Amino acid sequence: MWQFPAVPMTLVFSLCCAVTAAQPLRAWSAHPADSASSRALQAFADSVRDASNGRIAITPYNNSELGDQPEAIQKLARGDIEFAVFNLGPLSGVVPQARLLTLPFVFPDSEHMFRKLDEGLGVRIGGSLLDKGFKVLAWYDGGSRSFYCMNHAVRYPSDFAGLRVRVQDSAVYNDMVRQLGATPVVVPFNDISKAFQDGRIDCAENNLPSYVETGNYKYARNVLLTNHIVTPEVLVVSRKYWQTLSPTDQSTLQSLGTQSGTVMRTLWKQQLTGAEQTLHKAGIQPVLVKDPGVFVARMIPVYASTLQGQDEFNQVLPAMMK
């Protein structure tokens, strides 16, 4: 089990002495328990429990056990659940500023994305999230998303014409797929494999670890590495619960949350390597897109639609891409 660095005793004392009764808290995740995201979430819960001497007890619920992400977003905003790891796609429907981090072909890789988040973009987006009820504790690695299809070997934008592509419940993702000439189909994360089997979708898009952990690779064996969206996931706490905490408790939870982000990114790299090995053993050879420029050209209407009337977006986007 992953161990966090030792927490200073001053923080332990402040957490263990402020309140005596344990608080039953719930944390939502769409991922299975053995994923990098869920393991980091569990490590965060363990560190908080240890630092508070059991006073603050967080129980992670994986595999969307507490509902799909749109439902969980509403629950957390109301304070019905206290913690969650969210993908920014559906979350951007509630917090439009988060769409900046979901636009296609903005970041070349995770290192570039995290550098921009650390340079101030994370604070900027985090403020918008807080306004809607979500306090950011950490940015997790959401990976680089690519397309995978069943019975269709896609290589160029024209190959997507007429195909049904699973997407998250997100305006940006819907627009992106439409610009490829395909039909977007919203399907919950844990139902993608079933949607392939039922014939509801021809393709989907996600990062390689998610492609493997859901078992989608057993049905959709044609992978085109477009790396079209590089976006973080976000560990958040309900603002409603956050405001009940003392300043010292808030500081400690923020510190432990930041540490969990570092833990997650390390675990993610390991999981990505494992996913690549699994695909190799399964005889699946992902194809790297030859000319990303032809895909980027198709995305111009997506940028225009997202940035329309948003002066702040227009100011921030060029700096994000440098």
mmCIF file of C-alpha atoms in Angstrom:
data_model
loop_
_atom_site.group_PDB
_atom_site.id
_atom_site.type_symbol
_atom_site.label_atom_id
_atom_site.label_comp_id
_atom_site.label_asym_id
_atom_site.label_seq_id
_atom_site.Cartn_x
_atom_site.Cartn_y
_atom_site.Cartn_z
ATOM 1 C CA MET A 1 0.000 0.000 0.000
ATOM 2 C CA TRP A 2 1.228 3.481 -0.850
ATOM 3 C CA GLN A 3 2.380 5.471 2.158
ATOM 4 C CA PHE A 4 2.196 9.259 2.323
ATOM 5 C CA PRO A 5 5.136 11.177 3.821
ATOM 6 C CA ALA A 6 4.897 11.643 7.562
ATOM 7 C CA VAL A 7 2.493 14.412 8.628
ATOM 8 C CA PRO A 8 3.951 16.969 11.063
ATOM 9 C CA MET A 9 2.767 16.359 14.627
ATOM 10 C CA THR A 10 1.418 19.912 14.862
ATOM 11 C CA LEU A 11 -1.036 19.077 12.082
ATOM 12 C CA VAL A 12 -1.930 15.755 13.673
ATOM 13 C CA PHE A 13 -2.637 17.496 16.990
ATOM 14 C CA SER A 14 -4.817 20.127 15.387
ATOM 15 C CA LEU A 15 -6.843 17.526 13.543
ATOM 16 C CA CYS A 16 -7.267 15.096 16.393
ATOM 17 C CA CYS A 17 -8.239 17.594 19.013
ATOM 18 C CA ALA A 18 -10.703 19.933 17.287
ATOM 19 C CA VAL A 19 -13.615 17.468 17.177
ATOM 20 C CA THR A 20 -14.019 14.149 18.959
ATOM 21 C CA ALA A 21 -16.784 12.456 16.972
ATOM 22 C CA ALA A 22 -15.948 10.619 13.741
ATOM 23 C CA GLN A 23 -17.699 11.978 10.694
ATOM 24 C CA PRO A 24 -19.013 9.478 8.120
ATOM 25 C CA LEU A 25 -17.839 10.959 4.813
ATOM 26 C CA ARG A 26 -18.219 9.546 1.294
ATOM 27 C CA ALA A 27 -15.901 9.876 -1.701
ATOM 28 C CA TRP A 28 -17.100 9.139 -5.260
ATOM 29 C CA SER A 29 -15.055 7.653 -8.095
ATOM 30 C CA ALA A 30 -15.931 6.154 -11.475
ATOM 31 C CA HIS A 31 -12.808 3.997 -11.528
ATOM 32 C CA PRO A 32 -12.268 0.459 -10.207
ATOM 33 C CA ALA A 33 -10.498 0.087 -6.889
ATOM 34 C CA ASP A 34 -7.194 -1.013 -8.435
ATOM 35 C CA SER A 35 -6.865 2.014 -10.743
ATOM 36 C CA ALA A 36 -4.226 4.688 -10.097
ATOM 37 C CA SER A 37 -6.954 7.243 -9.367
ATOM 38 C CA SER A 38 -8.772 5.068 -6.846
ATOM 39 C CA ARG A 39 -5.562 3.956 -5.159
ATOM 40 C CA ALA A 40 -4.517 7.582 -4.723
ATOM 41 C CA LEU A 41 -7.979 8.420 -3.382
ATOM 42 C CA GLN A 42 -7.722 5.549 -0.885
ATOM 43 C CA ALA A 43 -4.248 6.710 0.155
ATOM 44 C CA PHE A 44 -5.664 10.202 0.725
ATOM 45 C CA ALA A 45 -8.489 8.779 2.855
ATOM 46 C CA ASP A 46 -6.006 6.725 4.872
ATOM 47 C CA SER A 47 -3.734 9.711 5.459
ATOM 48 C CA VAL A 48 -6.641 11.855 6.655
ATOM 49 C CA ARG A 49 -7.818 9.090 8.981
ATOM 50 C CA ASP A 50 -4.316 8.683 10.439
ATOM 51 C CA ALA A 51 -3.761 12.432 10.815
ATOM 52 C CA SER A 52 -7.088 12.856 12.599
ATOM 53 C CA ASN A 53 -6.707 9.774 14.769
ATOM 54 C CA GLY A 54 -9.840 8.389 13.124
ATOM 55 C CA ARG A 55 -11.917 11.518 13.663
ATOM 56 C CA ILE A 56 -12.299 12.296 9.942
ATOM 57 C CA ALA A 57 -13.193 9.034 8.221
ATOM 58 C CA ILE A 58 -13.530 8.998 4.426
ATOM 59 C CA THR A 59 -14.894 5.936 2.622
ATOM 60 C CA PRO A 60 -14.213 5.776 -1.142
ATOM 61 C CA TYR A 61 -16.975 4.331 -3.330
ATOM 62 C CA ASN A 62 -15.598 3.162 -6.666
ATOM 63 C CA ASN A 63 -17.153 2.062 -9.972
ATOM 64 C CA SER A 64 -19.766 4.852 -9.828
ATOM 65 C CA GLU A 65 -21.427 3.044 -6.926
ATOM 66 C CA LEU A 66 -23.072 6.284 -5.785
ATOM 67 C CA GLY A 67 -24.439 7.108 -9.244
ATOM 68 C CA ASP A 68 -22.957 8.209 -12.572
ATOM 69 C CA GLN A 69 -20.829 11.352 -12.727
ATOM 70 C CA PRO A 70 -23.579 13.867 -13.625
ATOM 71 C CA GLU A 71 -25.573 12.612 -10.639
ATOM 72 C CA ALA A 72 -22.509 12.665 -8.387
ATOM 73 C CA ILE A 73 -21.722 16.248 -9.454
ATOM 74 C CA GLN A 74 -25.156 17.364 -8.281
ATOM 75 C CA LYS A 75 -24.844 15.411 -5.033
ATOM 76 C CA LEU A 76 -21.485 16.946 -4.203
ATOM 77 C CA ALA A 77 -22.663 20.463 -5.055
ATOM 78 C CA ARG A 78 -25.549 19.966 -2.595
ATOM 79 C CA GLY A 79 -23.234 18.464 0.015
ATOM 80 C CA ASP A 80 -24.896 15.027 -0.110
ATOM 81 C CA ILE A 81 -21.440 13.525 -0.676
ATOM 82 C CA GLU A 82 -18.269 15.161 0.525
ATOM 83 C CA PHE A 83 -15.395 14.127 -1.781
ATOM 84 C CA ALA A 84 -15.005 12.989 -5.381
ATOM 85 C CA VAL A 85 -12.559 12.508 -8.235
ATOM 86 C CA PHE A 86 -14.226 14.013 -11.309
ATOM 87 C CA ASN A 87 -13.369 14.059 -14.979
ATOM 88 C CA LEU A 88 -13.574 17.623 -16.268
ATOM 89 C CA GLY A 89 -15.700 16.720 -19.307
ATOM 90 C CA PRO A 90 -19.079 16.438 -17.550
ATOM 91 C CA LEU A 91 -17.968 18.908 -14.873
ATOM 92 C CA SER A 92 -17.510 21.605 -17.527
ATOM 93 C CA GLY A 93 -21.285 21.597 -18.039
ATOM 94 C CA VAL A 94 -21.603 23.090 -14.558
ATOM 95 C CA VAL A 95 -18.406 25.139 -14.629
ATOM 96 C CA PRO A 96 -17.921 26.566 -18.158
ATOM 97 C CA GLN A 97 -14.406 27.815 -17.358
ATOM 98 C CA ALA A 98 -13.304 24.171 -17.050
ATOM 99 C CA ARG A 99 -13.953 23.736 -20.784
ATOM 100 C CA LEU A 100 -10.571 25.317 -21.405
ATOM 101 C CA LEU A 101 -8.976 22.150 -20.047
ATOM 102 C CA THR A 102 -11.103 19.864 -22.242
ATOM 103 C CA LEU A 103 -10.512 21.451 -25.659
ATOM 104 C CA PRO A 104 -8.937 19.078 -28.206
ATOM 105 C CA PHE A 105 -5.271 19.392 -29.171
ATOM 106 C CA VAL A 106 -4.479 22.149 -26.629
ATOM 107 C CA PHE A 107 -1.861 20.282 -24.572
ATOM 108 C CA PRO A 108 0.702 17.972 -26.234
ATOM 109 C CA ASP A 109 1.168 15.892 -23.066
ATOM 110 C CA SER A 110 0.508 15.740 -19.332
ATOM 111 C CA GLU A 111 3.810 17.383 -18.408
ATOM 112 C CA HIS A 112 2.852 20.480 -20.399
ATOM 113 C CA MET A 113 -0.629 20.506 -18.863
ATOM 114 C CA PHE A 114 0.582 20.238 -15.261
ATOM 115 C CA ARG A 115 3.170 22.958 -15.859
ATOM 116 C CA LYS A 116 0.386 25.323 -16.961
ATOM 117 C CA LEU A 117 -1.763 24.331 -13.987
ATOM 118 C CA ASP A 118 1.136 25.015 -11.623
ATOM 119 C CA GLU A 119 1.865 28.367 -13.302
ATOM 120 C CA GLY A 120 -1.507 29.718 -12.228
ATOM 121 C CA LEU A 121 -4.092 28.183 -14.514
ATOM 122 C CA GLY A 122 -5.006 25.708 -11.756
ATOM 123 C CA VAL A 123 -5.748 28.525 -9.303
ATOM 124 C CA ARG A 124 -7.830 30.321 -11.921
ATOM 125 C CA ILE A 125 -9.949 27.290 -12.792
ATOM 126 C CA GLY A 126 -10.067 26.274 -9.126
ATOM 127 C CA GLY A 127 -11.679 29.594 -8.225
ATOM 128 C CA SER A 128 -14.421 29.011 -10.781
ATOM 129 C CA LEU A 129 -15.006 25.520 -9.424
ATOM 130 C CA LEU A 130 -15.264 26.835 -5.866
ATOM 131 C CA ASP A 131 -17.915 29.321 -6.953
ATOM 132 C CA LYS A 132 -20.055 26.340 -8.004
ATOM 133 C CA GLY A 133 -19.469 24.327 -4.831
ATOM 134 C CA PHE A 134 -16.294 22.333 -5.608
ATOM 135 C CA LYS A 135 -13.093 22.979 -3.663
ATOM 136 C CA VAL A 136 -10.018 21.623 -5.491
ATOM 137 C CA LEU A 137 -7.638 19.554 -3.372
ATOM 138 C CA ALA A 138 -5.515 18.070 -6.167
ATOM 139 C CA TRP A 139 -5.163 17.690 -9.927
ATOM 140 C CA TYR A 140 -4.894 14.056 -11.020
ATOM 141 C CA ASP A 141 -3.626 12.823 -14.380
ATOM 142 C CA GLY A 142 -6.570 12.108 -16.687
ATOM 143 C CA GLY A 143 -4.252 10.818 -19.405
ATOM 144 C CA SER A 144 -4.142 11.400 -23.139
ATOM 145 C CA ARG A 145 -7.334 10.352 -24.895
ATOM 146 C CA SER A 146 -7.432 8.513 -28.214
ATOM 147 C CA PHE A 147 -10.032 6.679 -30.318
ATOM 148 C CA TYR A 148 -10.718 2.949 -30.414
ATOM 149 C CA CYS A 149 -13.256 1.231 -32.647
ATOM 150 C CA MET A 150 -14.901 -2.141 -33.206
ATOM 151 C CA ASN A 151 -14.836 -3.397 -36.799
ATOM 152 C CA HIS A 152 -13.508 -0.087 -38.125
ATOM 153 C CA ALA A 153 -9.850 0.744 -38.695
ATOM 154 C CA VAL A 154 -9.832 4.555 -38.506
ATOM 155 C CA ARG A 155 -6.815 6.572 -39.665
ATOM 156 C CA TYR A 156 -8.133 9.902 -40.964
ATOM 157 C CA PRO A 157 -11.036 12.210 -40.080
ATOM 158 C CA SER A 158 -12.981 10.970 -43.116
ATOM 159 C CA ASP A 159 -12.922 7.433 -41.659
ATOM 160 C CA PHE A 160 -15.270 8.535 -38.858
ATOM 161 C CA ALA A 161 -18.103 9.537 -41.187
ATOM 162 C CA GLY A 162 -21.346 7.859 -40.101
ATOM 163 C CA LEU A 163 -19.847 6.118 -37.061
ATOM 164 C CA ARG A 164 -21.391 6.274 -33.597
ATOM 165 C CA VAL A 165 -18.816 7.366 -31.025
ATOM 166 C CA ARG A 166 -19.293 7.154 -27.275
ATOM 167 C CA VAL A 167 -18.643 10.427 -25.493
ATOM 168 C CA GLN A 168 -18.980 11.863 -22.028
ATOM 169 C CA ASP A 169 -21.876 14.198 -21.295
ATOM 170 C CA SER A 170 -19.950 17.277 -22.447
ATOM 171 C CA ALA A 171 -20.652 19.931 -25.077
ATOM 172 C CA VAL A 172 -16.999 20.005 -26.178
ATOM 173 C CA TYR A 173 -16.842 16.232 -26.675
ATOM 174 C CA ASN A 174 -20.123 16.229 -28.594
ATOM 175 C CA ASP A 175 -18.927 19.032 -30.878
ATOM 176 C CA MET A 176 -15.573 17.345 -31.431
ATOM 177 C CA VAL A 177 -17.164 14.112 -32.639
ATOM 178 C CA ARG A 178 -19.655 15.917 -34.870
ATOM 179 C CA GLN A 179 -16.810 17.763 -36.581
ATOM 180 C CA LEU A 180 -15.395 14.366 -37.544
ATOM 181 C CA GLY A 181 -18.668 13.494 -39.260
ATOM 182 C CA ALA A 182 -19.631 10.994 -36.571
ATOM 183 C CA THR A 183 -22.605 10.808 -34.199
ATOM 184 C CA PRO A 184 -21.862 11.327 -30.491
ATOM 185 C CA VAL A 185 -23.571 8.882 -28.132
ATOM 186 C CA VAL A 186 -23.517 9.614 -24.388
ATOM 187 C CA VAL A 187 -22.856 6.400 -22.441
ATOM 188 C CA PRO A 188 -21.813 6.122 -18.753
ATOM 189 C CA PHE A 189 -18.177 5.132 -18.253
ATOM 190 C CA ASN A 190 -18.931 1.693 -16.833
ATOM 191 C CA ASP A 191 -21.418 0.823 -19.611
ATOM 192 C CA ILE A 192 -19.086 1.280 -22.601
ATOM 193 C CA SER A 193 -18.290 -2.414 -23.071
ATOM 194 C CA LYS A 194 -21.979 -3.282 -22.968
ATOM 195 C CA ALA A 195 -22.674 -0.547 -25.525
ATOM 196 C CA PHE A 196 -20.143 -2.143 -27.862
ATOM 197 C CA GLN A 197 -21.753 -5.546 -27.382
ATOM 198 C CA ASP A 198 -25.257 -4.168 -27.920
ATOM 199 C CA GLY A 199 -24.213 -2.411 -31.110
ATOM 200 C CA ARG A 200 -25.103 1.040 -29.788
ATOM 201 C CA ILE A 201 -21.651 2.410 -30.578
ATOM 202 C CA ASP A 202 -18.892 1.750 -33.103
ATOM 203 C CA CYS A 203 -16.109 3.652 -31.341
ATOM 204 C CA ALA A 204 -15.211 5.326 -28.085
ATOM 205 C CA GLU A 205 -12.386 7.543 -26.895
ATOM 206 C CA ASN A 206 -10.400 7.469 -23.690
ATOM 207 C CA ASN A 207 -6.902 7.016 -22.329
ATOM 208 C CA LEU A 208 -5.177 3.639 -22.648
ATOM 209 C CA PRO A 209 -5.402 2.619 -18.964
ATOM 210 C CA SER A 210 -9.178 3.241 -18.974
ATOM 211 C CA TYR A 211 -9.464 1.397 -22.293
ATOM 212 C CA VAL A 212 -7.840 -1.596 -20.628
ATOM 213 C CA GLU A 213 -9.369 -1.412 -17.126
ATOM 214 C CA THR A 214 -12.936 -1.368 -18.521
ATOM 215 C CA GLY A 215 -12.208 -4.374 -20.749
ATOM 216 C CA ASN A 216 -13.080 -2.324 -23.839
ATOM 217 C CA TYR A 217 -9.979 -3.640 -25.588
ATOM 218 C CA LYS A 218 -11.661 -7.044 -25.799
ATOM 219 C CA TYR A 219 -14.311 -5.622 -28.129
ATOM 220 C CA ALA A 220 -12.763 -2.596 -29.858
ATOM 221 C CA ARG A 221 -9.314 -3.624 -31.044
ATOM 222 C CA ASN A 222 -8.622 -0.827 -33.527
ATOM 223 C CA VAL A 223 -6.801 1.997 -31.731
ATOM 224 C CA LEU A 224 -5.807 5.319 -33.291
ATOM 225 C CA LEU A 225 -3.444 7.288 -31.054
ATOM 226 C CA THR A 226 -4.632 10.831 -31.666
ATOM 227 C CA ASN A 227 -3.935 12.015 -28.094
ATOM 228 C CA HIS A 228 -6.618 14.542 -28.947
ATOM 229 C CA ILE A 229 -7.449 15.581 -25.396
ATOM 230 C CA VAL A 230 -4.994 15.805 -22.507
ATOM 231 C CA THR A 231 -6.959 16.785 -19.441
ATOM 232 C CA PRO A 232 -6.687 16.384 -15.677
ATOM 233 C CA GLU A 233 -9.086 14.786 -13.292
ATOM 234 C CA VAL A 234 -9.719 16.712 -10.116
ATOM 235 C CA LEU A 235 -9.965 15.659 -6.473
ATOM 236 C CA VAL A 236 -12.574 17.925 -4.909
ATOM 237 C CA VAL A 237 -14.337 18.379 -1.606
ATOM 238 C CA SER A 238 -17.822 19.819 -1.262
ATOM 239 C CA ARG A 239 -17.707 23.516 -0.424
ATOM 240 C CA LYS A 240 -20.582 22.916 1.988
ATOM 241 C CA TYR A 241 -18.457 20.471 4.002
ATOM 242 C CA TRP A 242 -15.268 22.499 3.533
ATOM 243 C CA GLN A 243 -16.850 25.507 5.203
ATOM 244 C CA THR A 244 -17.566 23.477 8.351
ATOM 245 C CA LEU A 245 -13.840 22.852 8.877
ATOM 246 C CA SER A 246 -11.502 24.987 10.938
ATOM 247 C CA PRO A 247 -8.771 26.874 9.053
ATOM 248 C CA THR A 248 -6.209 24.430 10.422
ATOM 249 C CA ASP A 249 -8.233 21.423 9.283
ATOM 250 C CA GLN A 250 -8.591 23.016 5.851
ATOM 251 C CA SER A 251 -4.854 23.581 5.614
ATOM 252 C CA THR A 252 -4.117 19.979 6.539
ATOM 253 C CA LEU A 253 -6.627 18.495 4.108
ATOM 254 C CA GLN A 254 -5.261 20.726 1.349
ATOM 255 C CA SER A 255 -1.713 19.579 2.110
ATOM 256 C CA LEU A 256 -2.704 15.912 2.100
ATOM 257 C CA GLY A 257 -4.720 16.425 -1.076
ATOM 258 C CA THR A 258 -1.723 17.960 -2.839
ATOM 259 C CA GLN A 259 0.359 14.969 -1.772
ATOM 260 C CA SER A 260 -2.272 12.625 -3.205
ATOM 261 C CA GLY A 261 -1.879 14.357 -6.569
ATOM 262 C CA THR A 262 1.826 13.522 -6.568
ATOM 263 C CA VAL A 263 1.040 9.940 -5.565
ATOM 264 C CA MET A 264 -1.549 9.592 -8.317
ATOM 265 C CA ARG A 265 0.742 10.856 -11.066
ATOM 266 C CA THR A 266 3.406 8.316 -10.078
ATOM 267 C CA LEU A 267 0.877 5.481 -9.979
ATOM 268 C CA TRP A 268 -0.561 6.643 -13.312
ATOM 269 C CA LYS A 269 2.757 6.228 -15.109
ATOM 270 C CA GLN A 270 2.969 2.690 -13.754
ATOM 271 C CA GLN A 271 -0.592 1.959 -14.844
ATOM 272 C CA LEU A 272 0.089 3.311 -18.341
ATOM 273 C CA THR A 273 3.069 0.999 -18.709
ATOM 274 C CA GLY A 274 0.927 -1.923 -17.545
ATOM 275 C CA ALA A 275 -1.807 -1.050 -20.037
ATOM 276 C CA GLU A 276 0.664 -0.936 -22.902
ATOM 277 C CA GLN A 277 1.973 -4.357 -21.888
ATOM 278 C CA THR A 278 -1.560 -5.776 -21.727
ATOM 279 C CA LEU A 279 -2.328 -4.545 -25.233
ATOM 280 C CA HIS A 280 0.909 -6.000 -26.557
ATOM 281 C CA LYS A 281 0.050 -9.413 -25.078
ATOM 282 C CA ALA A 282 -3.447 -9.158 -26.590
ATOM 283 C CA GLY A 283 -1.951 -8.539 -30.027
ATOM 284 C CA ILE A 284 -3.310 -4.994 -30.259
ATOM 285 C CA GLN A 285 -1.017 -2.503 -31.950
ATOM 286 C CA PRO A 286 -2.188 1.110 -31.564
ATOM 287 C CA VAL A 287 -1.539 3.239 -34.646
ATOM 288 C CA LEU A 288 -0.085 6.722 -34.181
ATOM 289 C CA VAL A 289 -1.933 9.337 -36.232
ATOM 290 C CA LYS A 290 0.252 10.401 -39.155
ATOM 291 C CA ASP A 291 -0.924 13.991 -39.544
ATOM 292 C CA PRO A 292 -2.510 15.583 -36.440
ATOM 293 C CA GLY A 293 -2.938 18.777 -38.433
ATOM 294 C CA VAL A 294 -5.858 17.373 -40.432
ATOM 295 C CA PHE A 295 -7.652 16.618 -37.175
ATOM 296 C CA VAL A 296 -6.832 20.022 -35.687
ATOM 297 C CA ALA A 297 -8.278 21.707 -38.781
ATOM 298 C CA ARG A 298 -11.582 19.936 -38.140
ATOM 299 C CA MET A 299 -11.639 21.338 -34.595
ATOM 300 C CA ILE A 300 -11.721 25.044 -35.540
ATOM 301 C CA PRO A 301 -15.539 25.242 -35.094
ATOM 302 C CA VAL A 302 -15.154 23.630 -31.647
ATOM 303 C CA TYR A 303 -12.739 26.348 -30.563
ATOM 304 C CA ALA A 304 -14.967 29.063 -32.015
ATOM 305 C CA SER A 305 -18.074 27.725 -30.284
ATOM 306 C CA THR A 306 -16.352 27.425 -26.907
ATOM 307 C CA LEU A 307 -14.639 30.807 -27.064
ATOM 308 C CA GLN A 308 -17.573 32.771 -28.475
ATOM 309 C CA GLY A 309 -18.410 35.657 -26.166
ATOM 310 C CA GLN A 310 -15.778 34.532 -23.672
ATOM 311 C CA ASP A 311 -13.120 37.248 -23.618
ATOM 312 C CA GLU A 312 -11.365 35.565 -20.695
ATOM 313 C CA PHE A 313 -11.062 32.311 -22.656
ATOM 314 C CA ASN A 314 -9.559 34.128 -25.616
ATOM 315 C CA GLN A 315 -6.944 35.718 -23.365
ATOM 316 C CA VAL A 316 -5.965 32.482 -21.616
ATOM 317 C CA LEU A 317 -5.975 29.953 -24.472
ATOM 318 C CA PRO A 318 -2.884 31.215 -26.386
ATOM 319 C CA ALA A 319 -0.804 31.099 -23.201
ATOM 320 C CA MET A 320 -1.994 27.561 -22.459
ATOM 321 C CA MET A 321 -0.738 26.288 -25.811
ATOM 322 C CA LYS A 322 2.795 27.733 -25.516
#
